[in-house]
C-alpha cells in the first residue's frame, strides 16, 4: 500500500520572492507540495506568456498552479527592493494566513559587465534587487517573529532561506555587482541567524546552480541532456529549500550550502591561515615587508581568498 506523501510543512505559511519563474517557481511548488500555504511573489503585471496566450502574470500563474494541485497560494506582484512594498508582502502573508513561518528570498536580476566597464545603474540595480531586497523582506519578517515571540513569551517557528551564489565564493570576474551583492547576502544571513536565534528563527543561505531565464546566457554552452533530468534543473535545488524550511532543520542555522545536480555541499567558514605579530608596539613598513613578502612568495601564484574549487563540485 502506497504511503501518503510527507507534508512536514502542513499548517505553515511561506513567502517565496521571485517565484514566477525558474528557481523561485520550483521552490514555491516544493513548499506547497510539502504542505505550506504560499505567497508567490514576482514583480510583473498581467500580459502574455511565451506562447502569446493571456496571462494573469507570472506570480498569479504559479499561485494558480499550486491551487490546481490542491494547495493554497496567493500572488503578490510588488517589488521587494522597495521598502514599503516588501512590508506589504509580509503583511499580505499575515493577513491571509494569520502568520508567517517561512521566508525564501530568491528575487534577483543580472547586469553582467567587467568592473572597468560597469555603469552606475548596473551596479545600483543589482545590489538593490538582491541585497536590499533580501534585507527588506527579512526586516519585516524578523519584526513579525519578534513580536510573536514577545506576545507568547517564548520562541516561535521561523525559517529564512536566502539565495547567495558561487559567483561570490569563486569571484566571478564579469559580475562584480552580482558577486558583491551575493557576498553581502551571506553577511546578512549570518548576522540575522545570530540575532533571531533566541526567537526560534533560523537563517541559512544557499548557492544554487541552475538553468533559468536569468542564467540562460551563463549556461548557454552546456546543453540539457536529451533524456532525464537536466543537472542544472531548478528541481535539484527546491528540495533543499524545503528541508531548510522544515522542523527537521531546527539545528541548521547560519550555514552556507552549495546545491545543484543532485549534490549538496556544506561550505566551511573562513579560518585564519597565518598570523604575524609585531616585535614592536606597532608594525612598521619594514617589518611587514620582512614578514609578508617571503610568506606570499611561497604561496601559489594567483591564489586569492576566492574559493574557485567550488566550481568543480559535482555529484560523486
XYZ file of C-alpha atoms in Angstrom, residues 12-266:
255
model
C 2.794 26.632 7.967
C 2.812 29.637 5.662
C 5.596 30.818 3.381
C 6.707 33.665 1.152
C 8.862 32.953 -1.889
C 10.172 36.005 -3.741
C 10.963 35.956 -7.452
C 8.733 32.882 -7.670
C 7.082 33.479 -11.022
C 9.697 31.508 -12.931
C 12.824 29.406 -12.594
C 14.226 28.681 -9.170
C 11.587 30.593 -7.255
C 8.779 28.789 -9.038
C 10.329 25.380 -8.298
C 10.796 26.390 -4.659
C 7.224 27.645 -4.283
C 5.859 24.435 -5.806
C 8.017 22.321 -3.485
C 6.957 24.188 -0.346
C 3.331 23.780 -1.393
C 3.870 20.078 -2.091
C 5.257 19.734 1.437
C 2.114 21.338 2.825
C 2.825 25.063 3.162
C 0.434 27.809 2.162
C 2.456 30.077 -0.134
C 2.552 33.736 -1.057
C 4.059 33.708 -4.548
C 5.880 36.979 -5.151
C 7.121 38.139 -8.520
C 7.389 41.630 -9.940
C 5.195 41.609 -13.026
C 1.755 42.507 -14.261
C -0.818 40.631 -16.389
C 0.150 40.226 -20.023
C 1.057 37.438 -22.436
C 3.039 34.293 -21.786
C 5.709 32.867 -24.084
C 3.123 31.331 -26.399
C 1.202 34.594 -26.728
C -1.702 33.423 -24.560
C -3.199 35.771 -21.993
C -1.514 35.526 -18.596
C -2.537 36.887 -15.199
C 1.148 37.498 -14.563
C 3.905 35.068 -13.503
C 3.097 35.232 -9.792
C -0.601 34.519 -10.283
C 0.195 31.788 -12.816
C 2.274 29.904 -10.225
C -0.264 30.539 -7.467
C -2.975 29.131 -9.736
C -0.775 26.107 -10.473
C -0.448 25.435 -6.739
C -4.193 25.788 -6.189
C -4.919 23.475 -9.127
C -2.799 20.830 -7.388
C -4.856 21.146 -4.208
C -2.578 23.597 -2.405
C -3.119 27.064 -1.006
C -1.489 30.103 -2.592
C -1.954 33.790 -3.290
C 0.031 36.081 -5.567
C 1.883 39.310 -4.825
C 3.310 41.426 -7.640
C 5.229 44.023 -5.635
C 8.900 44.945 -5.909
C 10.824 43.565 -2.909
C 13.590 46.132 -3.424
C 11.039 48.772 -2.384
C 10.884 49.034 1.428
C 7.136 49.687 1.604
C 6.207 47.028 -0.929
C 8.280 44.476 0.981
C 6.371 45.404 4.130
C 3.101 44.941 2.245
C 4.270 41.492 1.128
C 4.809 40.350 4.725
C 1.524 41.966 5.754
C -0.268 40.043 2.997
C 1.016 36.729 4.349
C -0.049 37.516 7.900
C -3.431 38.878 6.800
C -4.323 35.913 4.593
C -2.723 33.075 6.555
C -2.715 34.529 10.073
C 1.059 34.444 10.444
C 4.308 33.981 8.526
C 6.541 30.973 9.182
C 8.929 30.746 6.218
C 10.659 33.365 4.082
C 12.540 32.317 0.948
C 14.408 35.212 -0.676
C 15.140 34.444 -4.302
C 14.317 37.539 -6.398
C 17.197 38.846 -8.472
C 18.456 40.253 -11.749
C 21.725 40.222 -13.701
C 23.594 43.132 -15.275
C 26.913 41.493 -16.138
C 29.915 43.571 -17.128
C 33.586 43.882 -16.220
C 34.271 46.282 -13.382
C 36.075 48.773 -15.624
C 33.033 48.967 -17.940
C 30.164 48.859 -15.457
C 27.695 51.726 -15.351
C 26.473 53.111 -12.049
C 22.919 51.970 -12.800
C 24.124 48.425 -13.474
C 25.784 48.345 -10.064
C 22.919 50.003 -8.198
C 20.108 47.938 -9.713
C 21.717 44.559 -8.954
C 22.685 45.490 -5.398
C 19.216 46.980 -4.843
C 17.237 43.942 -6.010
C 19.459 41.255 -4.483
C 20.902 42.699 -1.297
C 18.373 45.376 -0.399
C 15.544 43.080 -1.472
C 16.784 40.401 0.932
C 17.114 42.963 3.720
C 13.684 44.483 3.158
C 11.721 41.258 3.484
C 13.949 39.991 6.301
C 13.464 43.179 8.259
C 9.670 42.897 8.323
C 9.585 39.128 8.780
C 12.020 39.451 11.692
C 9.854 42.112 13.332
C 6.831 39.828 12.944
C 8.590 36.908 14.635
C 9.998 39.066 17.411
C 6.554 40.468 18.203
C 5.023 36.983 18.210
C 7.766 35.656 20.486
C 7.275 38.507 22.937
C 3.489 38.019 22.890
C 3.659 34.311 23.657
C 6.654 34.530 25.974
C 8.913 32.137 24.092
C 10.373 31.041 20.773
C 8.215 30.820 17.645
C 8.640 28.975 14.346
C 10.598 30.918 11.760
C 12.764 29.952 8.804
C 14.695 32.166 6.391
C 16.362 30.750 3.291
C 18.446 33.310 1.388
C 19.959 32.941 -2.061
C 23.667 33.634 -2.472
C 25.821 32.379 -5.347
C 29.024 30.629 -6.294
C 29.887 33.927 -8.005
C 30.588 35.260 -4.505
C 32.628 32.231 -3.457
C 34.688 31.952 -6.630
C 34.955 35.647 -7.518
C 33.196 35.839 -10.885
C 35.280 38.347 -12.885
C 32.446 39.581 -15.082
C 29.958 40.003 -12.244
C 31.374 42.449 -9.678
C 27.903 43.785 -8.821
C 26.339 40.329 -8.523
C 29.268 38.824 -6.593
C 29.290 41.767 -4.160
C 25.530 41.560 -3.591
C 25.670 37.809 -3.056
C 28.560 38.189 -0.612
C 26.550 40.798 1.246
C 23.646 38.354 1.471
C 25.882 35.864 3.295
C 26.844 38.564 5.796
C 23.178 39.467 6.217
C 22.339 35.793 6.732
C 24.903 35.114 9.447
C 24.015 38.346 11.260
C 20.312 37.505 11.093
C 20.946 33.943 12.283
C 22.627 35.214 15.447
C 20.092 37.982 16.046
C 16.991 35.826 15.707
C 18.117 32.505 17.215
C 16.653 33.372 20.620
C 13.250 33.843 18.987
C 13.315 30.350 17.445
C 14.170 31.576 13.951
C 16.901 30.145 11.709
C 18.525 31.822 8.708
C 20.594 29.997 6.110
C 21.923 30.751 2.624
C 22.205 28.560 -0.429
C 24.398 28.884 -3.511
C 22.340 27.223 -6.250
C 23.483 26.432 -9.764
C 20.515 26.227 -12.111
C 19.443 26.911 -15.670
C 16.847 29.689 -15.528
C 15.818 32.648 -17.646
C 18.248 34.797 -15.645
C 21.204 32.443 -16.213
C 20.470 31.234 -19.748
C 23.488 33.106 -21.132
C 25.757 31.809 -18.347
C 24.983 28.170 -19.195
C 24.443 28.629 -22.937
C 27.349 26.295 -23.717
C 26.010 23.466 -21.532
C 23.178 21.759 -23.374
C 20.482 19.963 -21.424
C 20.521 16.158 -21.846
C 18.116 14.631 -24.358
C 16.732 12.336 -21.665
C 16.492 12.504 -17.902
C 16.557 15.461 -15.555
C 18.886 18.298 -16.516
C 21.719 18.527 -13.927
C 21.036 22.266 -13.980
C 17.291 21.925 -13.417
C 15.860 24.088 -10.588
C 14.184 20.926 -9.292
C 17.575 19.879 -7.894
C 17.571 22.954 -5.648
C 13.983 23.072 -4.402
C 14.136 20.038 -2.055
C 16.974 21.617 -0.054
C 14.891 24.766 0.377
C 12.009 22.600 1.550
C 14.269 20.853 4.047
C 15.748 24.084 5.417
C 12.202 25.408 5.850
C 11.120 22.336 7.805
C 11.114 21.434 11.525
C 13.825 18.847 10.799
C 16.330 21.661 10.141
C 15.922 23.290 13.557
C 19.659 22.904 14.312
C 20.782 24.226 10.922
C 21.451 27.928 11.391
C 23.820 30.473 9.889
C 25.019 27.975 7.278
C 26.043 28.293 3.623
C 25.317 25.373 1.304
C 26.081 24.849 -2.387
C 23.425 22.851 -4.244
C 22.979 21.611 -7.819
C 22.716 18.444 -9.874
C 21.871 16.048 -7.042
C 24.625 17.380 -4.770
C 24.673 19.439 -1.582
C 27.959 20.745 -0.154
C 28.289 22.432 3.242
